[in-house]
PDB file of C-alpha atoms in Angstrom:
ATOM      1  CA  UNK Q 133       0.024   0.028  -0.012  1.00  0.00           C
ATOM      2  CA  UNK Q 134       1.164   3.542  -0.543  1.00  0.00           C
ATOM      3  CA  UNK Q 135      -0.121   6.537   1.344  1.00  0.00           C
ATOM      4  CA  UNK Q 136      -1.526   9.597  -0.419  1.00  0.00           C
ATOM      5  CA  UNK Q 137      -0.479  12.723   1.354  1.00  0.00           C
ATOM      6  CA  UNK Q 138      -3.102  13.739   3.927  1.00  0.00           C
ATOM      7  CA  UNK Q 139      -4.643  17.186   3.980  1.00  0.00           C
ATOM      8  CA  UNK Q 140      -4.612  19.382   7.125  1.00  0.00           C
ATOM      9  CA  UNK Q 141      -6.364  17.325   9.872  1.00  0.00           C
ATOM     10  CA  UNK Q 142      -7.621  14.457   7.573  1.00  0.00           C
ATOM     11  CA  UNK Q 143      -6.480  10.942   7.795  1.00  0.00           C
ATOM     12  CA  UNK Q 144      -4.224   9.620   5.115  1.00  0.00           C
ATOM     13  CA  UNK Q 145      -5.768   7.857   2.098  1.00  0.00           C
ATOM     14  CA  UNK Q 146      -4.396   4.337   1.436  1.00  0.00           C
ATOM     15  CA  UNK Q 147      -4.217   3.319  -2.232  1.00  0.00           C
ATOM     16  CA  UNK Q 148      -3.142  -0.100  -3.435  1.00  0.00           C
ATOM     17  CA  UNK Q 149       0.079  -0.096  -5.445  1.00  0.00           C
ATOM     18  CA  UNK Q 150      -0.743  -0.834  -9.065  1.00  0.00           C
ATOM     19  CA  UNK Q 151       1.185  -4.105  -9.218  1.00  0.00           C
ATOM     20  CA  UNK Q 152      -0.544  -5.455  -6.112  1.00  0.00           C
ATOM     21  CA  UNK Q 153      -4.119  -5.102  -7.566  1.00  0.00           C
ATOM     22  CA  UNK Q 154      -6.370  -8.271  -7.896  1.00  0.00           C
ATOM     23  CA  UNK Q 155      -9.099  -7.522 -10.427  1.00  0.00           C
ATOM     24  CA  UNK Q 156     -12.196  -9.415 -11.469  1.00  0.00           C
ATOM     25  CA  UNK Q 157     -13.309  -8.942 -15.044  1.00  0.00           C
ATOM     26  CA  UNK Q 158     -17.083  -9.812 -15.244  1.00  0.00           C
ATOM     27  CA  UNK Q 159     -17.676  -9.196 -18.933  1.00  0.00           C
ATOM     28  CA  UNK Q 160     -18.888 -12.155 -21.117  1.00  0.00           C
ATOM     29  CA  UNK Q 161     -16.040 -14.481 -22.170  1.00  0.00           C
ATOM     30  CA  UNK Q 162     -15.763 -13.201 -25.760  1.00  0.00           C
ATOM     31  CA  UNK Q 163     -15.236  -9.596 -24.429  1.00  0.00           C
ATOM     32  CA  UNK Q 164     -13.177 -10.387 -21.292  1.00  0.00           C
ATOM     33  CA  UNK Q 165      -9.936 -11.860 -22.657  1.00  0.00           C
ATOM     34  CA  UNK Q 166      -8.645  -8.670 -24.409  1.00  0.00           C
ATOM     35  CA  UNK Q 167      -9.322  -6.599 -21.286  1.00  0.00           C
ATOM     36  CA  UNK Q 168      -7.805  -9.180 -19.057  1.00  0.00           C
ATOM     37  CA  UNK Q 169      -4.576  -9.292 -21.235  1.00  0.00           C
ATOM     38  CA  UNK Q 170      -4.293  -5.535 -21.110  1.00  0.00           C
ATOM     39  CA  UNK Q 171      -4.707  -5.375 -17.360  1.00  0.00           C
ATOM     40  CA  UNK Q 172      -2.120  -8.271 -16.875  1.00  0.00           C
ATOM     41  CA  UNK Q 173       0.322  -6.506 -19.240  1.00  0.00           C
ATOM     42  CA  UNK Q 174       0.084  -3.652 -16.657  1.00  0.00           C
ATOM     43  CA  UNK Q 175       1.079  -5.820 -13.795  1.00  0.00           C
ATOM     44  CA  UNK Q 176      -2.365  -6.687 -12.368  1.00  0.00           C
ATOM     45  CA  UNK Q 177      -3.602 -10.100 -11.358  1.00  0.00           C
ATOM     46  CA  UNK Q 178      -6.820 -10.823 -13.246  1.00  0.00           C
ATOM     47  CA  UNK Q 179      -9.659 -13.310 -12.670  1.00  0.00           C
ATOM     48  CA  UNK Q 180     -12.222 -13.642 -15.472  1.00  0.00           C
ATOM     49  CA  UNK Q 181     -15.605 -14.459 -13.973  1.00  0.00           C
ATOM     50  CA  UNK Q 182     -18.432 -13.598 -16.478  1.00  0.00           C
ATOM     51  CA  UNK Q 183     -21.752 -12.429 -15.060  1.00  0.00           C
ATOM     52  CA  UNK Q 184     -23.604 -13.052 -18.384  1.00  0.00           C
ATOM     53  CA  UNK Q 185     -23.655 -15.390 -21.245  1.00  0.00           C
ATOM     54  CA  UNK Q 186     -24.780 -13.751 -24.562  1.00  0.00           C
ATOM     55  CA  UNK Q 187     -26.904 -15.987 -26.801  1.00  0.00           C
ATOM     56  CA  UNK Q 188     -28.922 -14.908 -29.714  1.00  0.00           C
ATOM     57  CA  UNK Q 189     -32.479 -15.959 -29.760  1.00  0.00           C
ATOM     58  CA  UNK Q 190     -33.167 -18.620 -32.366  1.00  0.00           C
ATOM     59  CA  UNK Q 191     -36.112 -17.796 -34.566  1.00  0.00           C
ATOM     60  CA  UNK Q 192     -36.640 -14.378 -33.118  1.00  0.00           C
ATOM     61  CA  UNK Q 193     -38.516 -12.070 -35.549  1.00  0.00           C
ATOM     62  CA  UNK Q 194     -37.826  -8.431 -35.975  1.00  0.00           C
ATOM     63  CA  UNK Q 195     -40.470  -6.108 -37.519  1.00  0.00           C
ATOM     64  CA  UNK Q 196     -38.907  -2.761 -38.416  1.00  0.00           C
ATOM     65  CA  UNK Q 197     -41.687  -1.678 -40.865  1.00  0.00           C
ATOM     66  CA  UNK Q 198     -42.933   1.259 -38.641  1.00  0.00           C
ATOM     67  CA  UNK Q 199     -39.744   1.902 -36.781  1.00  0.00           C
ATOM     68  CA  UNK Q 200     -38.475   5.585 -36.896  1.00  0.00           C
ATOM     69  CA  UNK Q 201     -35.082   4.772 -35.394  1.00  0.00           C
ATOM     70  CA  UNK Q 202     -33.258   2.303 -33.269  1.00  0.00           C
ATOM     71  CA  UNK Q 203     -31.856   2.703 -29.660  1.00  0.00           C
ATOM     72  CA  UNK Q 204     -28.985   0.406 -29.078  1.00  0.00           C
ATOM     73  CA  UNK Q 205     -27.605  -0.051 -25.453  1.00  0.00           C
ATOM     74  CA  UNK Q 206     -24.604  -2.297 -25.984  1.00  0.00           C
ATOM     75  CA  UNK Q 207     -22.091  -3.630 -28.509  1.00  0.00           C
ATOM     76  CA  UNK Q 208     -23.865  -7.024 -28.124  1.00  0.00           C
ATOM     77  CA  UNK Q 209     -27.194  -5.360 -29.224  1.00  0.00           C
ATOM     78  CA  UNK Q 210     -25.421  -3.914 -32.285  1.00  0.00           C
ATOM     79  CA  UNK Q 211     -24.022  -7.246 -33.274  1.00  0.00           C
ATOM     80  CA  UNK Q 212     -27.412  -8.982 -32.719  1.00  0.00           C
ATOM     81  CA  UNK Q 213     -29.143  -6.459 -34.833  1.00  0.00           C
ATOM     82  CA  UNK Q 214     -26.677  -6.670 -37.581  1.00  0.00           C
ATOM     83  CA  UNK Q 215     -27.089 -10.423 -37.693  1.00  0.00           C
ATOM     84  CA  UNK Q 216     -30.906 -10.213 -37.679  1.00  0.00           C
ATOM     85  CA  UNK Q 217     -31.518  -7.564 -40.431  1.00  0.00           C
ATOM     86  CA  UNK Q 218     -29.880  -6.228 -43.521  1.00  0.00           C
ATOM     87  CA  UNK Q 219     -31.652  -2.825 -43.157  1.00  0.00           C
ATOM     88  CA  UNK Q 220     -29.266   0.018 -42.664  1.00  0.00           C
ATOM     89  CA  UNK Q 221     -31.597   2.874 -43.484  1.00  0.00           C
ATOM     90  CA  UNK Q 222     -32.768   3.779 -39.909  1.00  0.00           C
ATOM     91  CA  UNK Q 223     -31.137   6.268 -37.682  1.00  0.00           C
ATOM     92  CA  UNK Q 224     -29.340   4.737 -34.652  1.00  0.00           C
ATOM     93  CA  UNK Q 225     -29.014   6.236 -31.174  1.00  0.00           C
ATOM     94  CA  UNK Q 226     -26.396   4.604 -29.193  1.00  0.00           C
ATOM     95  CA  UNK Q 227     -25.969   4.546 -25.370  1.00  0.00           C
ATOM     96  CA  UNK Q 228     -22.795   3.409 -23.553  1.00  0.00           C
TER      97      UNK Q 228
END
């Protein structure tokens, strides 16, 4: 641990040294490996423990006939939409 200088009358703030950090990556397996490698290259210990499994819904129908636009909230949503439809004429709003 290293100590960040305290400010008049306040207790010191203890910060872990970067090489001593143990991190858990909770992204799905397909997205976790690259992040884990980057963190490991910076000296961190990394455990990959996905919280989700992303699976497309077989046979799901997508009716975009009356859609004015699309709101996409994740890269997984973008990939799923691209697989599901060839339409590329609707405006897209992205979050995240």
